[in-house]
Short mmCIF file of N, CA and C in Angstrom, two decimals:
data_model
loop_
_atom_site.label_atom_id
_atom_site.label_comp_id
_atom_site.label_asym_id
_atom_site.label_seq_id
_atom_site.Cartn_x
_atom_site.Cartn_y
_atom_site.Cartn_z
N MET A 800 3.26 -12.01 2.43
CA MET A 800 2.53 -11.40 3.82
C MET A 800 2.46 -9.49 3.15
N PHE A 801 3.00 -8.90 2.21
CA PHE A 801 2.75 -8.11 2.40
C PHE A 801 1.71 -7.86 1.18
N THR A 802 2.21 -8.42 0.54
CA THR A 802 0.24 -8.24 -1.11
C THR A 802 -0.96 -9.14 -0.04
N THR A 803 -1.27 -9.81 1.16
CA THR A 803 -2.36 -9.73 2.09
C THR A 803 -2.34 -8.13 2.83
N ILE A 804 -1.29 -6.95 3.04
CA ILE A 804 -1.26 -5.88 3.37
C ILE A 804 -1.80 -4.98 2.48
N THR A 805 -1.63 -5.06 1.53
CA THR A 805 -1.72 -3.98 1.08
C THR A 805 -3.51 -4.53 0.28
N SER A 806 -3.12 -5.83 0.60
CA SER A 806 -4.98 -5.08 0.36
C SER A 806 -6.18 -5.28 1.35
N LEU A 807 -5.82 -5.42 2.42
CA LEU A 807 -6.48 -5.00 3.31
C LEU A 807 -6.69 -3.06 3.58
N LEU A 808 -5.37 -2.81 3.66
CA LEU A 808 -4.99 -1.13 2.97
C LEU A 808 -6.36 -0.77 2.10
N THR A 809 -6.30 -1.78 1.03
CA THR A 809 -7.48 -1.19 0.21
C THR A 809 -8.45 -0.91 0.54
N GLY A 810 -8.43 -2.17 0.31
CA GLY A 810 -10.42 -2.71 1.43
C GLY A 810 -10.43 -1.10 2.37
N ALA A 811 -9.15 -0.58 3.06
CA ALA A 811 -9.76 0.04 5.01
C ALA A 811 -10.19 1.23 3.69
N TYR A 812 -9.34 1.73 2.23
CA TYR A 812 -9.47 3.20 1.69
C TYR A 812 -10.71 3.12 0.62
N LEU A 813 -10.67 2.00 0.41
CA LEU A 813 -11.97 2.25 -0.23
C LEU A 813 -13.68 2.13 0.69
N ALA A 814 -13.69 1.46 1.73
CA ALA A 814 -14.49 2.01 2.55
C ALA A 814 -14.47 3.20 3.49
N ARG A 815 -13.84 3.70 3.41
CA ARG A 815 -13.92 5.20 3.45
C ARG A 815 -13.77 6.00 2.75
N LYS A 816 -14.09 5.61 1.54
CA LYS A 816 -14.51 6.36 0.58
C LYS A 816 -13.51 7.10 0.33
N ARG A 817 -12.33 6.58 0.16
CA ARG A 817 -11.07 6.98 -0.27
C ARG A 817 -9.88 6.83 -1.25
N ALA A 818 -11.01 5.94 -1.91
CA ALA A 818 -9.81 5.66 -3.82
C ALA A 818 -8.87 6.07 -4.32
N GLY A 819 -9.02 7.58 -3.54
CA GLY A 819 -7.18 8.38 -4.64
C GLY A 819 -6.22 7.77 -3.62
N LEU A 820 -6.35 6.98 -2.07
CA LEU A 820 -5.06 6.87 -1.60
C LEU A 820 -4.96 5.10 -2.19
N VAL A 821 -5.56 4.54 -3.34
CA VAL A 821 -5.80 3.13 -3.96
C VAL A 821 -4.56 3.73 -4.88
N LEU A 822 -4.48 4.56 -5.75
CA LEU A 822 -4.07 5.05 -6.75
C LEU A 822 -2.93 6.04 -6.29
N ALA A 823 -2.71 6.12 -5.17
CA ALA A 823 -1.16 6.90 -4.32
C ALA A 823 0.01 6.08 -3.92
N GLN A 824 -1.53 4.39 -3.16
CA GLN A 824 -0.11 3.38 -2.67
C GLN A 824 0.48 2.75 -3.75
N ALA A 825 -0.78 2.19 -5.02
CA ALA A 825 -0.15 1.95 -6.47
C ALA A 825 1.17 3.02 -7.01
N SER A 826 0.90 4.34 -7.39
CA SER A 826 1.11 4.73 -7.62
C SER A 826 3.06 4.67 -7.07
N VAL A 827 3.37 4.88 -4.90
CA VAL A 827 4.51 4.68 -4.13
C VAL A 827 5.16 3.04 -4.58
N PHE A 828 4.44 1.93 -4.94
CA PHE A 828 5.04 1.18 -4.82
C PHE A 828 5.79 0.52 -5.87
N ASN A 829 4.82 1.68 -7.51
CA ASN A 829 5.37 0.81 -8.46
C ASN A 829 6.71 1.84 -9.04
N VAL A 830 6.21 3.27 -8.50
CA VAL A 830 8.25 3.63 -8.65
C VAL A 830 9.30 3.70 -7.71
N VAL A 831 8.88 2.93 -6.78
CA VAL A 831 9.55 2.43 -5.95
C VAL A 831 10.85 0.73 -6.45
N ARG A 832 9.64 0.54 -6.73
CA ARG A 832 10.20 -1.17 -7.00
C ARG A 832 10.72 -0.67 -9.13
N LEU A 833 10.57 -0.49 -9.52
CA LEU A 833 11.23 1.11 -10.53
C LEU A 833 12.44 0.87 -10.39
N VAL A 834 13.14 2.18 -9.68
CA VAL A 834 14.38 2.56 -9.19
C VAL A 834 14.29 1.51 -8.63
N LEU A 835 14.30 0.12 -7.55
CA LEU A 835 15.41 -0.52 -7.51
C LEU A 835 15.84 -1.69 -8.15
N ALA A 836 14.49 -1.76 -9.23
CA ALA A 836 15.17 -2.92 -9.90
C ALA A 836 15.79 -2.45 -10.78
N VAL A 837 16.13 -0.99 -11.43
CA VAL A 837 16.85 -0.72 -12.38
C VAL A 837 18.28 -0.64 -11.55
N GLY A 838 18.40 -0.52 -10.41
CA GLY A 838 19.42 -0.50 -9.66
C GLY A 838 19.59 -1.72 -9.06
N PHE A 839 19.00 -2.87 -9.21
CA PHE A 839 19.16 -4.19 -8.70
C PHE A 839 19.86 -4.89 -10.30
N ALA A 840 19.14 -4.69 -11.47
CA ALA A 840 18.98 -4.94 -12.43
C ALA A 840 21.18 -5.21 -12.60
N ALA A 841 21.47 -3.92 -12.40
CA ALA A 841 22.74 -4.43 -12.67
C ALA A 841 23.78 -5.41 -12.60
N SER A 842 23.13 -5.95 -11.45
CA SER A 842 23.44 -7.19 -10.40
C SER A 842 23.25 -8.62 -11.46
N ARG A 843 22.66 -8.56 -12.08
CA ARG A 843 21.97 -9.14 -13.50
C ARG A 843 21.60 -9.97 -12.58
N HIS A 844 21.14 -10.70 -11.34
CA HIS A 844 20.47 -10.93 -10.15
C HIS A 844 18.71 -11.71 -10.43
N VAL A 845 18.68 -12.85 -10.54
CA VAL A 845 16.97 -12.60 -10.37
C VAL A 845 16.34 -12.67 -9.15
N VAL A 846 17.11 -13.06 -8.02
CA VAL A 846 17.39 -12.08 -6.49
C VAL A 846 17.23 -10.62 -6.14
N GLY A 847 17.97 -10.00 -7.70
CA GLY A 847 18.18 -7.95 -6.65
C GLY A 847 16.79 -7.37 -7.29
N LEU A 848 15.87 -8.55 -8.67
CA LEU A 848 14.55 -8.14 -8.93
C LEU A 848 13.52 -8.42 -8.26
N ILE A 849 13.37 -9.43 -7.85
CA ILE A 849 12.70 -10.08 -6.72
C ILE A 849 12.78 -9.06 -4.98
N GLY A 850 13.84 -9.22 -5.23
CA GLY A 850 14.58 -7.83 -3.31
C GLY A 850 13.81 -6.91 -3.83
N ALA A 851 13.71 -6.32 -5.41
CA ALA A 851 13.11 -4.67 -5.89
C ALA A 851 11.76 -4.35 -5.54
N TRP A 852 11.46 -5.49 -5.60
CA TRP A 852 9.71 -6.77 -6.30
C TRP A 852 8.85 -5.77 -4.00
N ALA A 853 9.54 -6.65 -3.81
CA ALA A 853 9.78 -7.08 -2.19
C ALA A 853 9.81 -5.77 -1.45
N LEU A 854 10.60 -5.20 -2.07
CA LEU A 854 11.46 -3.85 -1.04
C LEU A 854 9.53 -2.67 -1.65
N GLY A 855 9.52 -2.59 -2.95
CA GLY A 855 9.13 -1.64 -2.80
C GLY A 855 7.24 -1.72 -2.69
N LEU A 856 6.99 -3.33 -2.07
CA LEU A 856 5.69 -3.53 -1.46
C LEU A 856 5.19 -3.26 -0.12
N ALA A 857 6.78 -2.86 0.71
CA ALA A 857 6.65 -2.52 1.98
C ALA A 857 6.54 -1.56 2.10
N VAL A 858 7.29 -0.36 1.28
CA VAL A 858 7.45 0.41 1.29
C VAL A 858 6.39 1.02 0.99
N ALA A 859 5.67 0.63 -0.10
CA ALA A 859 4.17 0.73 -0.42
C ALA A 859 2.88 0.60 0.97
N ALA A 860 3.58 -0.61 1.59
CA ALA A 860 3.26 -1.33 2.58
C ALA A 860 3.02 -0.17 4.23
N ALA A 861 4.29 -0.22 4.49
CA ALA A 861 4.31 0.87 5.01
C ALA A 861 3.93 2.13 5.79
N TRP A 862 4.04 3.27 3.27
CA TRP A 862 3.47 3.81 3.50
C TRP A 862 1.89 4.46 4.23
N GLY A 863 1.50 2.94 3.63
CA GLY A 863 -0.62 3.33 3.32
C GLY A 863 -1.27 3.02 4.90
N ALA A 864 -0.04 2.86 5.98
CA ALA A 864 -0.43 2.01 7.14
C ALA A 864 -0.03 2.91 8.38
N THR A 865 1.12 3.88 7.70
CA THR A 865 0.93 5.34 8.86
C THR A 865 1.16 6.70 8.37
N GLY A 866 1.26 6.69 6.66
CA GLY A 866 1.42 8.21 6.95
C GLY A 866 0.24 8.86 5.62
N ALA A 867 -0.10 7.35 5.62
CA ALA A 867 -1.28 8.11 3.95
C ALA A 867 -2.41 8.85 4.28
N CYS A 868 -2.79 8.34 5.54
CA CYS A 868 -4.51 9.38 5.76
C CYS A 868 -4.06 9.47 7.26
N PRO A 869 -3.51 9.96 8.23
CA PRO A 869 -3.45 9.86 9.44
C PRO A 869 -4.87 9.69 10.17
N GLY A 870 -6.46 10.07 10.17
CA GLY A 870 -7.60 9.75 10.21
C GLY A 870 -8.15 8.80 9.68
N LEU A 871 -7.05 7.74 9.28
CA LEU A 871 -8.20 6.49 8.14
C LEU A 871 -9.04 5.12 9.27
N TRP A 872 -7.60 5.22 10.53
CA TRP A 872 -8.13 4.13 11.61
C TRP A 872 -9.14 5.20 12.35
N GLU A 873 -8.70 6.00 12.59
CA GLU A 873 -9.46 6.62 13.85
C GLU A 873 -11.20 6.08 14.11
N GLY A 874 -11.58 7.01 13.27
CA GLY A 874 -12.36 6.56 13.00
C GLY A 874 -13.15 5.42 13.48
N ALA A 875 -12.94 4.43 12.00
CA ALA A 875 -13.06 3.12 11.75
C ALA A 875 -13.15 1.94 13.12
N ILE A 876 -12.01 2.28 14.33
CA ILE A 876 -11.49 1.26 15.20
C ILE A 876 -11.94 2.36 16.61
N ALA A 877 -12.12 3.22 16.90
CA ALA A 877 -12.24 3.45 18.14
C ALA A 877 -13.86 3.60 18.38
N SER A 878 -14.72 4.15 16.35
CA SER A 878 -15.81 3.65 17.17
C SER A 878 -16.42 2.00 17.18
N GLY A 879 -16.33 1.61 16.41
CA GLY A 879 -16.65 0.41 16.19
C GLY A 879 -18.65 0.09 15.75
N ARG A 880 -18.51 1.22 14.80
CA ARG A 880 -19.32 1.71 14.36
C ARG A 880 -19.31 1.09 12.77
N ARG A 881 -20.23 0.40 12.52
CA ARG A 881 -20.55 -0.26 11.13
C ARG A 881 -21.03 0.02 9.68
N TRP A 882 -20.46 0.33 8.62
CA TRP A 882 -20.41 1.34 7.36
C TRP A 882 -21.86 1.17 7.09
N ARG A 883 -23.46 1.35 6.35
CA ARG A 883 -24.44 0.36 6.36
C ARG A 883 -24.60 0.93 4.54
N GLY A 884 -24.10 2.07 3.95
CA GLY A 884 -24.48 1.91 3.15
C GLY A 884 -25.68 2.55 2.93
N ARG A 885 -26.01 3.03 1.26
CA ARG A 885 -27.50 4.01 1.51
C ARG A 885 -28.71 2.91 0.90
N ARG A 886 -29.67 4.38 1.55
CA ARG A 886 -30.84 3.23 2.00
C ARG A 886 -31.74 3.76 0.41
#
């Protein structure tokens, strides 16, 4: 589920020509996942490592949907305009 959300956010970032946000979201995911994986590795359970991946992805998706770019959704959703590209 979260991979679908992050894929949609990536598409929204690229449509708004904000590719830097894709890198930032991936960085948030990987940093959180690394920290949690090290913490959960002490328990030596596969469930802990999968949990680290899932929690990292959830944090990255929440960050991307709410805090990454406050004006990201306003222009696209409110206006209903379509992107036309270059002619």
